[in-house]
PDB file of C-alpha atoms in Angstrom:
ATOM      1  CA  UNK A 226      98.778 113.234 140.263  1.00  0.00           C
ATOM      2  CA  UNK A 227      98.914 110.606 137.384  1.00  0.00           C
ATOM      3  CA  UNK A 228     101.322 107.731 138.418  1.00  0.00           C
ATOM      4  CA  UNK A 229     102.750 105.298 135.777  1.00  0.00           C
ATOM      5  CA  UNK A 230     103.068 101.543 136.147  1.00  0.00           C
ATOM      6  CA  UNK A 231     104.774  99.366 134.301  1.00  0.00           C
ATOM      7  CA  UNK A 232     105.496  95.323 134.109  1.00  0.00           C
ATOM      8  CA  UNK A 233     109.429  94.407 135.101  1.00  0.00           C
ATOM      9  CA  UNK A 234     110.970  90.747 134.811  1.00  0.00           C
ATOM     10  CA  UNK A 235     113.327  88.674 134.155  1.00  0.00           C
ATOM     11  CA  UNK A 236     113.983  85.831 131.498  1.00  0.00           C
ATOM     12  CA  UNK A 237     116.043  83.079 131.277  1.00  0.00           C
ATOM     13  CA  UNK A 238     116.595  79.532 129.256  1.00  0.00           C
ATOM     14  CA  UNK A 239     116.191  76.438 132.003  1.00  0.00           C
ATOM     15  CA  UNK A 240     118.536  73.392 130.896  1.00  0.00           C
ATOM     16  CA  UNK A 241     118.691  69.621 132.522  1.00  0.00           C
ATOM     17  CA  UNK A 242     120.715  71.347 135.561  1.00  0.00           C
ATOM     18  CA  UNK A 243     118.880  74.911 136.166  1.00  0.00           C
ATOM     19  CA  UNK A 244     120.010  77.933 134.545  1.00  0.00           C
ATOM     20  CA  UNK A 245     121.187  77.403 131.275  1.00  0.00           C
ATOM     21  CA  UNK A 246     121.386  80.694 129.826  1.00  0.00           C
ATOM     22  CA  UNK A 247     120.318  83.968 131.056  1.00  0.00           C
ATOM     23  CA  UNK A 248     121.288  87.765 130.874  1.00  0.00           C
ATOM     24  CA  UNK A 249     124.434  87.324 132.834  1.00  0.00           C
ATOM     25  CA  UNK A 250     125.515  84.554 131.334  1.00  0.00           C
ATOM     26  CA  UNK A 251     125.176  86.203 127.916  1.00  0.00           C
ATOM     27  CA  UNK A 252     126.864  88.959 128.477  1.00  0.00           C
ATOM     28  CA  UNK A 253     129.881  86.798 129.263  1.00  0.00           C
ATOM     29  CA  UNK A 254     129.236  84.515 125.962  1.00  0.00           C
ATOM     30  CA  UNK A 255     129.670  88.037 124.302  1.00  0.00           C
ATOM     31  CA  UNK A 256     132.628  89.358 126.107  1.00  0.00           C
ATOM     32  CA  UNK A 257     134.380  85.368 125.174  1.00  0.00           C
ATOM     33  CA  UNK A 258     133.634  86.435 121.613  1.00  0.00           C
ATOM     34  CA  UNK A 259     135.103  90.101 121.700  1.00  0.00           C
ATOM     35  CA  UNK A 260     138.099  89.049 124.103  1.00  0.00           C
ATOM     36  CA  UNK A 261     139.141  85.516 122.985  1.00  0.00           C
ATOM     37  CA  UNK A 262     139.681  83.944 126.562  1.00  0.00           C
ATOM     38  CA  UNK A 263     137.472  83.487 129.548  1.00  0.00           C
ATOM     39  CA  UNK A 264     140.112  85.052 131.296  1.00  0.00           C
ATOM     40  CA  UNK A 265     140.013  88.261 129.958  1.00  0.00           C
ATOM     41  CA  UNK A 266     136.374  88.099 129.555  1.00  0.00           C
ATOM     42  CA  UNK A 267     136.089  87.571 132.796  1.00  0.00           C
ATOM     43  CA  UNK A 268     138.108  90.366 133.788  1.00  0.00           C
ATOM     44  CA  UNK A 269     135.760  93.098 131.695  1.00  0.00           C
ATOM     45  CA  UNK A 270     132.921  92.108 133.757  1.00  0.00           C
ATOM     46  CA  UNK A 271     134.907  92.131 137.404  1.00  0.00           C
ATOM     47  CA  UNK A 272     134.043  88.837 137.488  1.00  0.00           C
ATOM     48  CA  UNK A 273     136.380  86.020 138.781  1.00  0.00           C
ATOM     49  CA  UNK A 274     137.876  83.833 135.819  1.00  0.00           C
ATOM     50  CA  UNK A 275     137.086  80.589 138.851  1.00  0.00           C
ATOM     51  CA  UNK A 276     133.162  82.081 138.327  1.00  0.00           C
ATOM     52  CA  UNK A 277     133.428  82.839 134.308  1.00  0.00           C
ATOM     53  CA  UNK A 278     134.583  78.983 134.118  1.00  0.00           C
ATOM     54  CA  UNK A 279     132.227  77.504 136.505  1.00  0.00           C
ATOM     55  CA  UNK A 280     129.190  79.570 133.839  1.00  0.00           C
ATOM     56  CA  UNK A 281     131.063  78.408 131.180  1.00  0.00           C
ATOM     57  CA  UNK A 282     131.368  74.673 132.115  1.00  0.00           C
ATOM     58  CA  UNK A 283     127.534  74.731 132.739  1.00  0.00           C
ATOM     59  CA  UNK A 284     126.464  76.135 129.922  1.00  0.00           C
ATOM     60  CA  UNK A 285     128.795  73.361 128.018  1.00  0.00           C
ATOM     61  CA  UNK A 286     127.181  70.168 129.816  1.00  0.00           C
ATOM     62  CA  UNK A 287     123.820  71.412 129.414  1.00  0.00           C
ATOM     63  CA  UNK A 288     124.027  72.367 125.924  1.00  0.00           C
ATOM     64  CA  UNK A 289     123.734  69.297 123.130  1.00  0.00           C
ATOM     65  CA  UNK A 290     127.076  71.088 121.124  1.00  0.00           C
ATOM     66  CA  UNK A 291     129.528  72.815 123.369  1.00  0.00           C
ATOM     67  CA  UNK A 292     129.083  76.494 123.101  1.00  0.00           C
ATOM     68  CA  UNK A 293     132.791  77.748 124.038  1.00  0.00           C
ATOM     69  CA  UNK A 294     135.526  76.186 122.724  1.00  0.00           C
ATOM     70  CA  UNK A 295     138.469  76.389 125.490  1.00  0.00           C
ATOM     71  CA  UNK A 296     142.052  75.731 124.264  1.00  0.00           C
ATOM     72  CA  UNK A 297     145.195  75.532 126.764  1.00  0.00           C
ATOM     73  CA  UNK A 298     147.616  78.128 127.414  1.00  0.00           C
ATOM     74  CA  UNK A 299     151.000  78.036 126.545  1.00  0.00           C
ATOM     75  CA  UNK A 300     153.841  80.103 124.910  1.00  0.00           C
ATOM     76  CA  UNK A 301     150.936  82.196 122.761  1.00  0.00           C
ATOM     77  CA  UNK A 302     148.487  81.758 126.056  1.00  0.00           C
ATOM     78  CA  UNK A 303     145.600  79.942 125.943  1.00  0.00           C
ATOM     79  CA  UNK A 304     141.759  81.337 124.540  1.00  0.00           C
ATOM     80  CA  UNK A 305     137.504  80.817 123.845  1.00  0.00           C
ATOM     81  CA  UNK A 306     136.279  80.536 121.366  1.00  0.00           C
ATOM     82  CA  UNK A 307     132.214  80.545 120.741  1.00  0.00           C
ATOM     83  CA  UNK A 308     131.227  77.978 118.592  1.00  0.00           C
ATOM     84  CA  UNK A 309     128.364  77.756 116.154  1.00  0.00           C
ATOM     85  CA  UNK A 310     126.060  76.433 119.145  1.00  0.00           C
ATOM     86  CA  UNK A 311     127.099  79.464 120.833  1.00  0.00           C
ATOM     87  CA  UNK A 312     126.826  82.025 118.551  1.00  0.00           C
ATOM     88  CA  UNK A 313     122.844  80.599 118.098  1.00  0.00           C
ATOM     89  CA  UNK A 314     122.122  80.505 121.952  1.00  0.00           C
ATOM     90  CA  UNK A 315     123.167  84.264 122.368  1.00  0.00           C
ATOM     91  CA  UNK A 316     121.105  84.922 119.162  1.00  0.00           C
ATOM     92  CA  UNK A 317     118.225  82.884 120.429  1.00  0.00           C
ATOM     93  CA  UNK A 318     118.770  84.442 123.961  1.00  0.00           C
ATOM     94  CA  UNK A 319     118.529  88.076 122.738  1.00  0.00           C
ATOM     95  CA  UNK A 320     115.373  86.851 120.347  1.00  0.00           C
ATOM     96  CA  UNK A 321     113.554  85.553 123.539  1.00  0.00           C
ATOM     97  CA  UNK A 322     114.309  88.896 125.602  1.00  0.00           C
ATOM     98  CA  UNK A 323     112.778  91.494 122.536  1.00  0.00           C
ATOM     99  CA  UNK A 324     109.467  89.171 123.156  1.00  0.00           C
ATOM    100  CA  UNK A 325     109.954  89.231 126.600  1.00  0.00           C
ATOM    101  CA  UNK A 326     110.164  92.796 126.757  1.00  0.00           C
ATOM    102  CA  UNK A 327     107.721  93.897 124.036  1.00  0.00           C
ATOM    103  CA  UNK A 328     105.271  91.561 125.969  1.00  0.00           C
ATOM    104  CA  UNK A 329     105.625  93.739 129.273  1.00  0.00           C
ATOM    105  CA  UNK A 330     105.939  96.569 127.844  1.00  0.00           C
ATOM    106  CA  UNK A 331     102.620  96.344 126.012  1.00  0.00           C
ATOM    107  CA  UNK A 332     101.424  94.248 128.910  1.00  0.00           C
ATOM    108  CA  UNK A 333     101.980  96.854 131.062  1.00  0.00           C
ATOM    109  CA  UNK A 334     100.183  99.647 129.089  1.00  0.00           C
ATOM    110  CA  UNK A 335      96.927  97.764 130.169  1.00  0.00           C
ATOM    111  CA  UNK A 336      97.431  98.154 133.985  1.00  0.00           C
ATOM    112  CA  UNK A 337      95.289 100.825 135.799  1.00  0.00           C
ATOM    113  CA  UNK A 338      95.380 100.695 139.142  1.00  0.00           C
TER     114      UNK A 338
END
């Protein structure tokens, strides 16, 4: 019986403070951008908003331009906003990832055991 291997992992972008961006954490950069507030973004993922902020917040101190752009609620409510910064970390994220899973994949063509 022939049995088929293959090479799984993980990738993520380290910062000054640990995790700076990583699958997770892009996902929710994307959900800011199609929902317009943490909140809701938040919400999409089951995810509480204290959590969504806390990924939020790091991703903002460790990045050298803020990524999401938070403004206060109020009689319209408040949103996010991805920034320019942000919009090039999820691109730069997603670039990173294709590698990383091109390089197992083909990686993983090579193991016989």
């Amino acid at each position: 019986m022939d049995k088929a291997y293959r090479l799984r992992g993980r990738v993520w972008i380290e910062g000054p403070d640990g995790t700076f961006l990583g699958y997770g954490r892009v996902v929710l950069l994307e959900r800011i951008r199609e929902h317009g507030s943490i909140s809701a973004a938040a919400r999409s993922m089951q995810m509480s908003y204290r959590h969504a902020w806390k990924l939020v917040d790091s991703m903002n101190r460790q990045s050298r331009n803020t990524v999401v752009e938070k403004s206060t609620g109020g009689r319209g409510g408040g949103g996010a906003t991805l920034t320019e910064a942000g919009e090039k970390a999820v691109a730069a994220f997603w670039s990173a990832y294709g590698d990383f899973r091109d390089f197992l994949a083909e990686r993983g063509r090579q193991v016989d055991l």
